[in-house]
Amino acid sequence: MQYQVKETPSSAICGKEYIQKNAFTGNAISHLRLKYDITQTEEKLSKGIVLTMKRKNHSKQRQIELRQFLVDWVVLDSQPLSTVQSKTFWHFIHELDSAFIMPSQETVKKIIYDAFNYSFSQLKQLLLMNAAFISLTMNL
């Protein structure tokens, strides 16, 4: 059985054809469903089942905003970075917004690192320009 992929002008799918060589098609179906939100329809053709896209992609700016909301949540709620690799978390986010592209753990780290460097630099500038004295205290 051959699985055909129907593309729309706005789709950005990988374009791979999935051909069933044995009874196990779970990996291909899961890949298409989780990564590209392509689901199986009941429409059967002589050569197989047609898979269709049902999502619209976010603009680049909206994707960046959503990714920043995710990073803010990870940082402010002290969530582990590995959260973005969790299959159940991916499924949860996919159900909320199927067009959101989940960033990798490395991307989240880079966003946090870049934000820290920017904020640290800004804080140093602020202290150099405005502070006459600085006191640091610590509770043991």
mmCIF file of N, CA and C in Angstrom:
data_model
loop_
_atom_site.group_PDB
_atom_site.id
_atom_site.type_symbol
_atom_site.label_atom_id
_atom_site.label_comp_id
_atom_site.label_asym_id
_atom_site.label_seq_id
_atom_site.Cartn_x
_atom_site.Cartn_y
_atom_site.Cartn_z
ATOM 1 N N MET A 1 0.850 -1.171 0.000
ATOM 2 C CA MET A 1 0.000 0.000 0.000
ATOM 3 C C MET A 1 0.894 1.232 0.000
ATOM 4 N N GLN A 2 0.606 2.194 -0.817
ATOM 5 C CA GLN A 2 1.396 3.418 -0.895
ATOM 6 C C GLN A 2 0.604 4.555 -0.277
ATOM 7 N N TYR A 3 1.262 5.327 0.567
ATOM 8 C CA TYR A 3 0.637 6.497 1.158
ATOM 9 C C TYR A 3 1.039 7.703 0.333
ATOM 10 N N GLN A 4 0.065 8.407 -0.179
ATOM 11 C CA GLN A 4 0.342 9.576 -0.993
ATOM 12 C C GLN A 4 0.179 10.826 -0.140
ATOM 13 N N VAL A 5 0.981 11.839 -0.418
ATOM 14 C CA VAL A 5 0.917 13.089 0.317
ATOM 15 C C VAL A 5 0.400 14.170 -0.607
ATOM 16 N N LYS A 6 -0.699 14.789 -0.239
ATOM 17 C CA LYS A 6 -1.270 15.871 -1.037
ATOM 18 C C LYS A 6 -0.772 17.188 -0.452
ATOM 19 N N GLU A 7 -0.066 17.979 -1.260
ATOM 20 C CA GLU A 7 0.490 19.236 -0.783
ATOM 21 C C GLU A 7 -0.384 20.404 -1.204
ATOM 22 N N THR A 8 -0.472 21.393 -0.308
ATOM 23 C CA THR A 8 -1.141 22.647 -0.631
ATOM 24 C C THR A 8 -0.058 23.690 -0.859
ATOM 25 N N PRO A 9 -0.368 24.819 -1.496
ATOM 26 C CA PRO A 9 0.671 25.824 -1.763
ATOM 27 C C PRO A 9 1.398 26.301 -0.513
ATOM 28 N N SER A 10 0.717 26.315 0.644
ATOM 29 C CA SER A 10 1.361 26.810 1.857
ATOM 30 C C SER A 10 2.046 25.707 2.655
ATOM 31 N N SER A 11 2.012 24.486 2.191
ATOM 32 C CA SER A 11 2.585 23.399 2.983
ATOM 33 C C SER A 11 4.101 23.388 2.875
ATOM 34 N N ALA A 12 4.706 22.920 3.948
ATOM 35 C CA ALA A 12 6.164 22.830 3.981
ATOM 36 C C ALA A 12 6.546 21.458 4.515
ATOM 37 N N ILE A 13 6.010 20.427 3.917
ATOM 38 C CA ILE A 13 6.284 19.083 4.404
ATOM 39 C C ILE A 13 7.501 18.516 3.714
ATOM 40 N N CYS A 14 7.992 17.423 4.221
ATOM 41 C CA CYS A 14 9.265 16.897 3.743
ATOM 42 C C CYS A 14 9.175 16.301 2.347
ATOM 43 N N GLY A 15 8.008 15.960 1.868
ATOM 44 C CA GLY A 15 7.853 15.472 0.504
ATOM 45 C C GLY A 15 8.249 14.021 0.312
ATOM 46 N N LYS A 16 8.454 13.290 1.390
ATOM 47 C CA LYS A 16 8.827 11.887 1.272
ATOM 48 C C LYS A 16 7.599 11.047 0.969
ATOM 49 N N GLU A 17 7.780 10.008 0.171
ATOM 50 C CA GLU A 17 6.709 9.041 -0.059
ATOM 51 C C GLU A 17 6.902 7.892 0.911
ATOM 52 N N TYR A 18 5.830 7.461 1.504
ATOM 53 C CA TYR A 18 5.888 6.345 2.429
ATOM 54 C C TYR A 18 5.229 5.145 1.773
ATOM 55 N N ILE A 19 6.007 4.119 1.568
ATOM 56 C CA ILE A 19 5.518 2.919 0.904
ATOM 57 C C ILE A 19 5.516 1.792 1.924
ATOM 58 N N GLN A 20 4.397 1.129 2.036
ATOM 59 C CA GLN A 20 4.270 0.041 2.992
ATOM 60 C C GLN A 20 4.949 -1.202 2.440
ATOM 61 N N LYS A 21 5.984 -1.673 3.130
ATOM 62 C CA LYS A 21 6.680 -2.891 2.718
ATOM 63 C C LYS A 21 6.271 -4.072 3.591
ATOM 64 N N ASN A 22 5.737 -3.774 4.753
ATOM 65 C CA ASN A 22 5.229 -4.819 5.634
ATOM 66 C C ASN A 22 4.012 -4.261 6.360
ATOM 67 N N ALA A 23 3.574 -4.906 7.381
ATOM 68 C CA ALA A 23 2.357 -4.479 8.070
ATOM 69 C C ALA A 23 2.592 -3.321 9.034
ATOM 70 N N PHE A 24 3.846 -2.923 9.235
ATOM 71 C CA PHE A 24 4.158 -1.899 10.219
ATOM 72 C C PHE A 24 4.288 -0.528 9.560
ATOM 73 N N THR A 25 3.277 0.303 9.709
ATOM 74 C CA THR A 25 3.310 1.659 9.148
ATOM 75 C C THR A 25 3.255 2.708 10.249
ATOM 76 N N GLY A 26 3.328 2.270 11.483
ATOM 77 C CA GLY A 26 3.206 3.186 12.617
ATOM 78 C C GLY A 26 4.223 4.307 12.615
ATOM 79 N N ASN A 27 5.480 4.004 12.268
ATOM 80 C CA ASN A 27 6.509 5.044 12.282
ATOM 81 C C ASN A 27 6.214 6.133 11.266
ATOM 82 N N ALA A 28 5.855 5.749 10.054
ATOM 83 C CA ALA A 28 5.564 6.740 9.015
ATOM 84 C C ALA A 28 4.326 7.552 9.382
ATOM 85 N N ILE A 29 3.297 6.883 9.853
ATOM 86 C CA ILE A 29 2.062 7.577 10.219
ATOM 87 C C ILE A 29 2.315 8.524 11.391
ATOM 88 N N SER A 30 3.066 8.067 12.406
ATOM 89 C CA SER A 30 3.381 8.927 13.547
ATOM 90 C C SER A 30 4.212 10.125 13.122
ATOM 91 N N HIS A 31 5.192 9.894 12.245
ATOM 92 C CA HIS A 31 6.035 10.982 11.741
ATOM 93 C C HIS A 31 5.185 12.044 11.048
ATOM 94 N N LEU A 32 4.308 11.611 10.179
ATOM 95 C CA LEU A 32 3.461 12.554 9.446
ATOM 96 C C LEU A 32 2.483 13.275 10.369
ATOM 97 N N ARG A 33 1.942 12.553 11.345
ATOM 98 C CA ARG A 33 0.962 13.153 12.256
ATOM 99 C C ARG A 33 1.631 14.132 13.218
ATOM 100 N N LEU A 34 2.738 13.735 13.849
ATOM 101 C CA LEU A 34 3.357 14.573 14.865
ATOM 102 C C LEU A 34 4.166 15.726 14.290
ATOM 103 N N LYS A 35 4.899 15.477 13.217
ATOM 104 C CA LYS A 35 5.780 16.514 12.678
ATOM 105 C C LYS A 35 5.070 17.448 11.710
ATOM 106 N N TYR A 36 4.104 16.945 10.953
ATOM 107 C CA TYR A 36 3.484 17.747 9.905
ATOM 108 C C TYR A 36 1.970 17.879 10.032
ATOM 109 N N ASP A 37 1.372 17.279 11.069
ATOM 110 C CA ASP A 37 -0.074 17.317 11.278
ATOM 111 C C ASP A 37 -0.835 16.791 10.064
ATOM 112 N N ILE A 38 -0.338 15.729 9.490
ATOM 113 C CA ILE A 38 -1.018 15.073 8.382
ATOM 114 C C ILE A 38 -1.738 13.867 8.967
ATOM 115 N N THR A 39 -3.020 13.799 8.729
ATOM 116 C CA THR A 39 -3.794 12.703 9.292
ATOM 117 C C THR A 39 -4.424 11.870 8.188
ATOM 118 N N GLN A 40 -4.738 10.656 8.533
ATOM 119 C CA GLN A 40 -5.311 9.722 7.567
ATOM 120 C C GLN A 40 -6.797 10.018 7.392
ATOM 121 N N THR A 41 -7.254 10.030 6.159
ATOM 122 C CA THR A 41 -8.677 10.218 5.895
ATOM 123 C C THR A 41 -9.293 8.868 5.549
ATOM 124 N N GLU A 42 -10.586 8.857 5.478
ATOM 125 C CA GLU A 42 -11.287 7.630 5.124
ATOM 126 C C GLU A 42 -11.377 7.428 3.624
ATOM 127 N N GLU A 43 -10.953 8.423 2.851
ATOM 128 C CA GLU A 43 -11.020 8.330 1.397
ATOM 129 C C GLU A 43 -9.988 7.313 0.903
ATOM 130 N N LYS A 44 -10.449 6.226 0.354
ATOM 131 C CA LYS A 44 -9.545 5.182 -0.120
ATOM 132 C C LYS A 44 -9.519 5.186 -1.637
ATOM 133 N N LEU A 45 -8.331 5.113 -2.164
ATOM 134 C CA LEU A 45 -8.144 5.057 -3.604
ATOM 135 C C LEU A 45 -7.623 3.678 -3.972
ATOM 136 N N SER A 46 -7.549 3.413 -5.254
ATOM 137 C CA SER A 46 -7.078 2.102 -5.682
ATOM 138 C C SER A 46 -5.625 1.862 -5.282
ATOM 139 N N LYS A 47 -4.818 2.928 -5.181
ATOM 140 C CA LYS A 47 -3.409 2.758 -4.831
ATOM 141 C C LYS A 47 -3.137 2.978 -3.351
ATOM 142 N N GLY A 48 -4.093 3.401 -2.575
ATOM 143 C CA GLY A 48 -3.827 3.605 -1.160
ATOM 144 C C GLY A 48 -4.741 4.624 -0.529
ATOM 145 N N ILE A 49 -4.260 5.211 0.530
ATOM 146 C CA ILE A 49 -5.028 6.161 1.313
ATOM 147 C C ILE A 49 -4.423 7.541 1.095
ATOM 148 N N VAL A 50 -5.259 8.539 0.873
ATOM 149 C CA VAL A 50 -4.771 9.906 0.689
ATOM 150 C C VAL A 50 -4.649 10.554 2.060
ATOM 151 N N LEU A 51 -3.504 11.170 2.312
ATOM 152 C CA LEU A 51 -3.277 11.898 3.544
ATOM 153 C C LEU A 51 -3.348 13.386 3.223
ATOM 154 N N THR A 52 -4.042 14.142 4.070
ATOM 155 C CA THR A 52 -4.212 15.563 3.778
ATOM 156 C C THR A 52 -3.686 16.420 4.920
ATOM 157 N N MET A 53 -3.323 17.648 4.579
ATOM 158 C CA MET A 53 -2.878 18.615 5.579
ATOM 159 C C MET A 53 -4.102 19.389 6.049
ATOM 160 N N LYS A 54 -4.172 19.670 7.347
ATOM 161 C CA LYS A 54 -5.293 20.437 7.859
ATOM 162 C C LYS A 54 -4.845 21.659 8.655
ATOM 163 N N ARG A 55 -3.590 22.038 8.536
ATOM 164 C CA ARG A 55 -3.108 23.160 9.313
ATOM 165 C C ARG A 55 -2.586 24.273 8.430
ATOM 166 N N LYS A 56 -2.531 25.452 9.016
ATOM 167 C CA LYS A 56 -1.883 26.589 8.381
ATOM 168 C C LYS A 56 -0.637 26.885 9.193
ATOM 169 N N ASN A 57 0.434 27.222 8.529
ATOM 170 C CA ASN A 57 1.670 27.540 9.225
ATOM 171 C C ASN A 57 1.599 28.947 9.798
ATOM 172 N N HIS A 58 2.279 29.141 10.942
ATOM 173 C CA HIS A 58 2.391 30.473 11.518
ATOM 174 C C HIS A 58 3.394 31.285 10.710
ATOM 175 N N SER A 59 3.254 32.597 10.766
ATOM 176 C CA SER A 59 4.279 33.458 10.176
ATOM 177 C C SER A 59 5.559 33.296 10.997
ATOM 178 N N LYS A 60 6.675 33.681 10.414
ATOM 179 C CA LYS A 60 7.955 33.560 11.113
ATOM 180 C C LYS A 60 7.922 34.357 12.414
ATOM 181 N N GLN A 61 7.363 35.555 12.372
ATOM 182 C CA GLN A 61 7.286 36.406 13.563
ATOM 183 C C GLN A 61 6.432 35.754 14.647
ATOM 184 N N ARG A 62 5.296 35.186 14.274
ATOM 185 C CA ARG A 62 4.421 34.532 15.258
ATOM 186 C C ARG A 62 5.106 33.309 15.860
ATOM 187 N N GLN A 63 5.831 32.556 15.044
ATOM 188 C CA GLN A 63 6.561 31.384 15.532
ATOM 189 C C GLN A 63 7.605 31.812 16.571
ATOM 190 N N ILE A 64 8.302 32.924 16.310
ATOM 191 C CA ILE A 64 9.302 33.438 17.254
ATOM 192 C C ILE A 64 8.627 33.853 18.562
ATOM 193 N N GLU A 65 7.477 34.521 18.469
ATOM 194 C CA GLU A 65 6.736 34.930 19.668
ATOM 195 C C GLU A 65 6.317 33.719 20.497
ATOM 196 N N LEU A 66 5.776 32.708 19.845
ATOM 197 C CA LEU A 66 5.338 31.508 20.562
ATOM 198 C C LEU A 66 6.515 30.784 21.201
ATOM 199 N N ARG A 67 7.630 30.736 20.482
ATOM 200 C CA ARG A 67 8.834 30.102 21.025
ATOM 201 C C ARG A 67 9.313 30.869 22.258
ATOM 202 N N GLN A 68 9.219 32.194 22.219
ATOM 203 C CA GLN A 68 9.629 33.000 23.376
ATOM 204 C C GLN A 68 8.702 32.756 24.566
ATOM 205 N N PHE A 69 7.397 32.615 24.326
ATOM 206 C CA PHE A 69 6.469 32.279 25.409
ATOM 207 C C PHE A 69 6.858 30.946 26.051
ATOM 208 N N LEU A 70 7.229 29.979 25.235
ATOM 209 C CA LEU A 70 7.646 28.677 25.750
ATOM 210 C C LEU A 70 8.895 28.819 26.611
ATOM 211 N N VAL A 71 9.891 29.549 26.129
ATOM 212 C CA VAL A 71 11.138 29.738 26.880
ATOM 213 C C VAL A 71 10.865 30.497 28.180
ATOM 214 N N ASP A 72 10.015 31.508 28.130
ATOM 215 C CA ASP A 72 9.648 32.234 29.350
ATOM 216 C C ASP A 72 9.041 31.283 30.373
ATOM 217 N N TRP A 73 8.164 30.409 29.936
ATOM 218 C CA TRP A 73 7.544 29.429 30.835
ATOM 219 C C TRP A 73 8.599 28.507 31.440
ATOM 220 N N VAL A 74 9.518 28.019 30.613
ATOM 221 C CA VAL A 74 10.578 27.125 31.104
ATOM 222 C C VAL A 74 11.406 27.834 32.173
ATOM 223 N N VAL A 75 11.810 29.071 31.910
ATOM 224 C CA VAL A 75 12.674 29.808 32.838
ATOM 225 C C VAL A 75 11.918 30.231 34.095
ATOM 226 N N LEU A 76 10.779 30.888 33.935
ATOM 227 C CA LEU A 76 10.071 31.458 35.081
ATOM 228 C C LEU A 76 9.463 30.405 35.998
ATOM 229 N N ASP A 77 9.088 29.261 35.455
ATOM 230 C CA ASP A 77 8.531 28.190 36.278
ATOM 231 C C ASP A 77 9.555 27.105 36.596
ATOM 232 N N SER A 78 10.823 27.373 36.306
ATOM 233 C CA SER A 78 11.928 26.443 36.607
ATOM 234 C C SER A 78 11.673 25.042 36.066
ATOM 235 N N GLN A 79 11.208 24.975 34.840
ATOM 236 C CA GLN A 79 10.976 23.684 34.195
ATOM 237 C C GLN A 79 12.299 23.150 33.640
ATOM 238 N N PRO A 80 12.481 21.845 33.624
ATOM 239 C CA PRO A 80 13.706 21.299 33.026
ATOM 240 C C PRO A 80 13.706 21.519 31.511
ATOM 241 N N LEU A 81 14.892 21.734 30.961
ATOM 242 C CA LEU A 81 15.000 21.935 29.515
ATOM 243 C C LEU A 81 14.540 20.709 28.738
ATOM 244 N N SER A 82 14.650 19.556 29.353
ATOM 245 C CA SER A 82 14.246 18.319 28.677
ATOM 246 C C SER A 82 12.742 18.265 28.417
ATOM 247 N N THR A 83 11.985 19.171 29.004
ATOM 248 C CA THR A 83 10.534 19.209 28.781
ATOM 249 C C THR A 83 10.210 19.287 27.300
ATOM 250 N N VAL A 84 10.996 20.062 26.545
ATOM 251 C CA VAL A 84 10.698 20.245 25.121
ATOM 252 C C VAL A 84 10.969 18.986 24.305
ATOM 253 N N GLN A 85 11.588 17.974 24.915
ATOM 254 C CA GLN A 85 11.823 16.710 24.220
ATOM 255 C C GLN A 85 10.791 15.648 24.575
ATOM 256 N N SER A 86 9.945 15.943 25.533
ATOM 257 C CA SER A 86 8.952 14.979 25.992
ATOM 258 C C SER A 86 7.878 14.755 24.926
ATOM 259 N N LYS A 87 7.647 13.502 24.581
ATOM 260 C CA LYS A 87 6.633 13.184 23.567
ATOM 261 C C LYS A 87 5.238 13.575 24.034
ATOM 262 N N THR A 88 4.963 13.414 25.325
ATOM 263 C CA THR A 88 3.639 13.791 25.826
ATOM 264 C C THR A 88 3.466 15.309 25.817
ATOM 265 N N PHE A 89 4.547 16.048 26.094
ATOM 266 C CA PHE A 89 4.473 17.510 26.019
ATOM 267 C C PHE A 89 4.253 17.948 24.578
ATOM 268 N N TRP A 90 4.969 17.312 23.631
ATOM 269 C CA TRP A 90 4.779 17.611 22.204
ATOM 270 C C TRP A 90 3.322 17.374 21.818
ATOM 271 N N HIS A 91 2.780 16.254 22.270
ATOM 272 C CA HIS A 91 1.396 15.923 21.939
ATOM 273 C C HIS A 91 0.446 16.980 22.520
ATOM 274 N N PHE A 92 0.690 17.381 23.756
ATOM 275 C CA PHE A 92 -0.133 18.401 24.406
ATOM 276 C C PHE A 92 -0.091 19.712 23.616
ATOM 277 N N ILE A 93 1.101 20.176 23.282
ATOM 278 C CA ILE A 93 1.247 21.425 22.529
ATOM 279 C C ILE A 93 0.615 21.287 21.147
ATOM 280 N N HIS A 94 0.794 20.139 20.521
ATOM 281 C CA HIS A 94 0.219 19.892 19.198
ATOM 282 C C HIS A 94 -1.305 19.990 19.242
ATOM 283 N N GLU A 95 -1.905 19.488 20.315
ATOM 284 C CA GLU A 95 -3.356 19.576 20.454
ATOM 285 C C GLU A 95 -3.807 21.022 20.644
ATOM 286 N N LEU A 96 -3.008 21.813 21.347
ATOM 287 C CA LEU A 96 -3.347 23.222 21.552
ATOM 288 C C LEU A 96 -3.156 24.043 20.282
ATOM 289 N N ASP A 97 -2.042 23.779 19.580
ATOM 290 C CA ASP A 97 -1.710 24.557 18.382
ATOM 291 C C ASP A 97 -0.888 23.676 17.452
ATOM 292 N N SER A 98 -1.553 23.082 16.494
ATOM 293 C CA SER A 98 -0.877 22.129 15.611
ATOM 294 C C SER A 98 0.126 22.786 14.671
ATOM 295 N N ALA A 99 0.077 24.100 14.516
ATOM 296 C CA ALA A 99 1.008 24.782 13.616
ATOM 297 C C ALA A 99 2.301 25.199 14.314
ATOM 298 N N PHE A 100 2.340 25.101 15.641
ATOM 299 C CA PHE A 100 3.545 25.489 16.372
ATOM 300 C C PHE A 100 4.643 24.461 16.140
ATOM 301 N N ILE A 101 5.818 24.944 15.793
ATOM 302 C CA ILE A 101 6.972 24.063 15.594
ATOM 303 C C ILE A 101 7.801 24.112 16.867
ATOM 304 N N MET A 102 7.871 22.981 17.554
ATOM 305 C CA MET A 102 8.568 22.903 18.830
ATOM 306 C C MET A 102 10.069 23.086 18.624
ATOM 307 N N PRO A 103 10.694 24.011 19.377
ATOM 308 C CA PRO A 103 12.143 24.162 19.257
ATOM 309 C C PRO A 103 12.859 23.008 19.953
ATOM 310 N N SER A 104 14.082 22.757 19.532
ATOM 311 C CA SER A 104 14.879 21.712 20.166
ATOM 312 C C SER A 104 15.398 22.210 21.509
ATOM 313 N N GLN A 105 15.911 21.292 22.304
ATOM 314 C CA GLN A 105 16.487 21.654 23.590
ATOM 315 C C GLN A 105 17.671 22.601 23.385
ATOM 316 N N GLU A 106 18.451 22.375 22.342
ATOM 317 C CA GLU A 106 19.602 23.231 22.045
ATOM 318 C C GLU A 106 19.153 24.651 21.692
ATOM 319 N N THR A 107 18.061 24.774 20.949
ATOM 320 C CA THR A 107 17.535 26.095 20.594
ATOM 321 C C THR A 107 17.064 26.837 21.835
ATOM 322 N N VAL A 108 16.384 26.135 22.738
ATOM 323 C CA VAL A 108 15.929 26.752 23.985
ATOM 324 C C VAL A 108 17.132 27.228 24.799
ATOM 325 N N LYS A 109 18.173 26.388 24.886
ATOM 326 C CA LYS A 109 19.394 26.785 25.602
ATOM 327 C C LYS A 109 19.992 28.048 24.999
ATOM 328 N N LYS A 110 20.056 28.108 23.679
ATOM 329 C CA LYS A 110 20.644 29.263 23.001
ATOM 330 C C LYS A 110 19.831 30.528 23.272
ATOM 331 N N ILE A 111 18.515 30.418 23.246
ATOM 332 C CA ILE A 111 17.659 31.581 23.523
ATOM 333 C C ILE A 111 17.898 32.083 24.947
ATOM 334 N N ILE A 112 17.982 31.154 25.907
ATOM 335 C CA ILE A 112 18.225 31.534 27.303
ATOM 336 C C ILE A 112 19.610 32.168 27.447
ATOM 337 N N TYR A 113 20.606 31.562 26.829
ATOM 338 C CA TYR A 113 21.980 32.070 26.890
ATOM 339 C C TYR A 113 22.066 33.471 26.290
ATOM 340 N N ASP A 114 21.464 33.671 25.133
ATOM 341 C CA ASP A 114 21.477 34.989 24.481
ATOM 342 C C ASP A 114 20.765 36.039 25.337
ATOM 343 N N ALA A 115 19.644 35.659 25.942
ATOM 344 C CA ALA A 115 18.900 36.588 26.797
ATOM 345 C C ALA A 115 19.713 36.945 28.037
ATOM 346 N N PHE A 116 20.392 35.954 28.610
ATOM 347 C CA PHE A 116 21.236 36.218 29.783
ATOM 348 C C PHE A 116 22.357 37.186 29.430
ATOM 349 N N ASN A 117 23.053 36.918 28.330
ATOM 350 C CA ASN A 117 24.159 37.795 27.927
ATOM 351 C C ASN A 117 23.678 39.218 27.668
ATOM 352 N N TYR A 118 22.550 39.361 27.021
ATOM 353 C CA TYR A 118 21.996 40.691 26.750
ATOM 354 C C TYR A 118 21.626 41.386 28.063
ATOM 355 N N SER A 119 20.922 40.681 28.942
ATOM 356 C CA SER A 119 20.481 41.267 30.208
ATOM 357 C C SER A 119 21.664 41.603 31.109
ATOM 358 N N PHE A 120 22.656 40.729 31.150
ATOM 359 C CA PHE A 120 23.834 40.963 31.988
ATOM 360 C C PHE A 120 24.582 42.206 31.518
ATOM 361 N N SER A 121 24.728 42.339 30.229
ATOM 362 C CA SER A 121 25.386 43.510 29.650
ATOM 363 C C SER A 121 24.615 44.788 29.987
ATOM 364 N N GLN A 122 23.298 44.734 29.859
ATOM 365 C CA GLN A 122 22.455 45.890 30.176
ATOM 366 C C GLN A 122 22.562 46.254 31.661
ATOM 367 N N LEU A 123 22.569 45.236 32.534
ATOM 368 C CA LEU A 123 22.672 45.470 33.972
ATOM 369 C C LEU A 123 24.015 46.104 34.317
ATOM 370 N N LYS A 124 25.093 45.615 33.724
ATOM 371 C CA LYS A 124 26.417 46.195 33.953
ATOM 372 C C LYS A 124 26.441 47.668 33.550
ATOM 373 N N GLN A 125 25.886 47.970 32.389
ATOM 374 C CA GLN A 125 25.834 49.357 31.910
ATOM 375 C C GLN A 125 25.046 50.229 32.881
ATOM 376 N N LEU A 126 23.919 49.738 33.333
ATOM 377 C CA LEU A 126 23.068 50.485 34.254
ATOM 378 C C LEU A 126 23.802 50.772 35.558
ATOM 379 N N LEU A 127 24.482 49.764 36.096
ATOM 380 C CA LEU A 127 25.219 49.948 37.344
ATOM 381 C C LEU A 127 26.391 50.907 37.165
ATOM 382 N N LEU A 128 27.115 50.790 36.078
ATOM 383 C CA LEU A 128 28.252 51.678 35.829
ATOM 384 C C LEU A 128 27.809 53.133 35.688
ATOM 385 N N MET A 129 26.681 53.358 35.083
ATOM 386 C CA MET A 129 26.207 54.718 34.833
ATOM 387 C C MET A 129 25.525 55.348 36.054
ATOM 388 N N ASN A 130 24.857 54.543 36.883
ATOM 389 C CA ASN A 130 23.987 55.108 37.912
ATOM 390 C C ASN A 130 24.377 54.805 39.356
ATOM 391 N N ALA A 131 25.161 53.798 39.602
ATOM 392 C CA ALA A 131 25.420 53.383 40.982
ATOM 393 C C ALA A 131 26.664 54.062 41.541
ATOM 394 N N ALA A 132 26.514 54.646 42.735
ATOM 395 C CA ALA A 132 27.667 55.202 43.439
ATOM 396 C C ALA A 132 28.260 54.137 44.349
ATOM 397 N N PHE A 133 27.385 53.371 44.996
ATOM 398 C CA PHE A 133 27.811 52.291 45.873
ATOM 399 C C PHE A 133 26.957 51.066 45.580
ATOM 400 N N ILE A 134 27.568 49.908 45.756
ATOM 401 C CA ILE A 134 26.841 48.652 45.571
ATOM 402 C C ILE A 134 27.086 47.793 46.798
ATOM 403 N N SER A 135 26.027 47.271 47.395
ATOM 404 C CA SER A 135 26.139 46.366 48.532
ATOM 405 C C SER A 135 25.539 45.028 48.147
ATOM 406 N N LEU A 136 26.276 44.001 48.407
ATOM 407 C CA LEU A 136 25.778 42.647 48.163
ATOM 408 C C LEU A 136 25.615 41.962 49.505
ATOM 409 N N THR A 137 24.481 41.329 49.727
ATOM 410 C CA THR A 137 24.249 40.592 50.965
ATOM 411 C C THR A 137 23.903 39.162 50.630
ATOM 412 N N MET A 138 24.151 38.295 51.608
ATOM 413 C CA MET A 138 23.861 36.883 51.380
ATOM 414 C C MET A 138 23.371 36.270 52.682
ATOM 415 N N ASN A 139 22.343 35.477 52.605
ATOM 416 C CA ASN A 139 21.852 34.729 53.758
ATOM 417 C C ASN A 139 22.424 33.328 53.699
ATOM 418 N N LEU A 140 22.983 32.890 54.797
ATOM 419 C CA LEU A 140 23.526 31.527 54.847
ATOM 420 C C LEU A 140 22.641 30.618 55.626
#
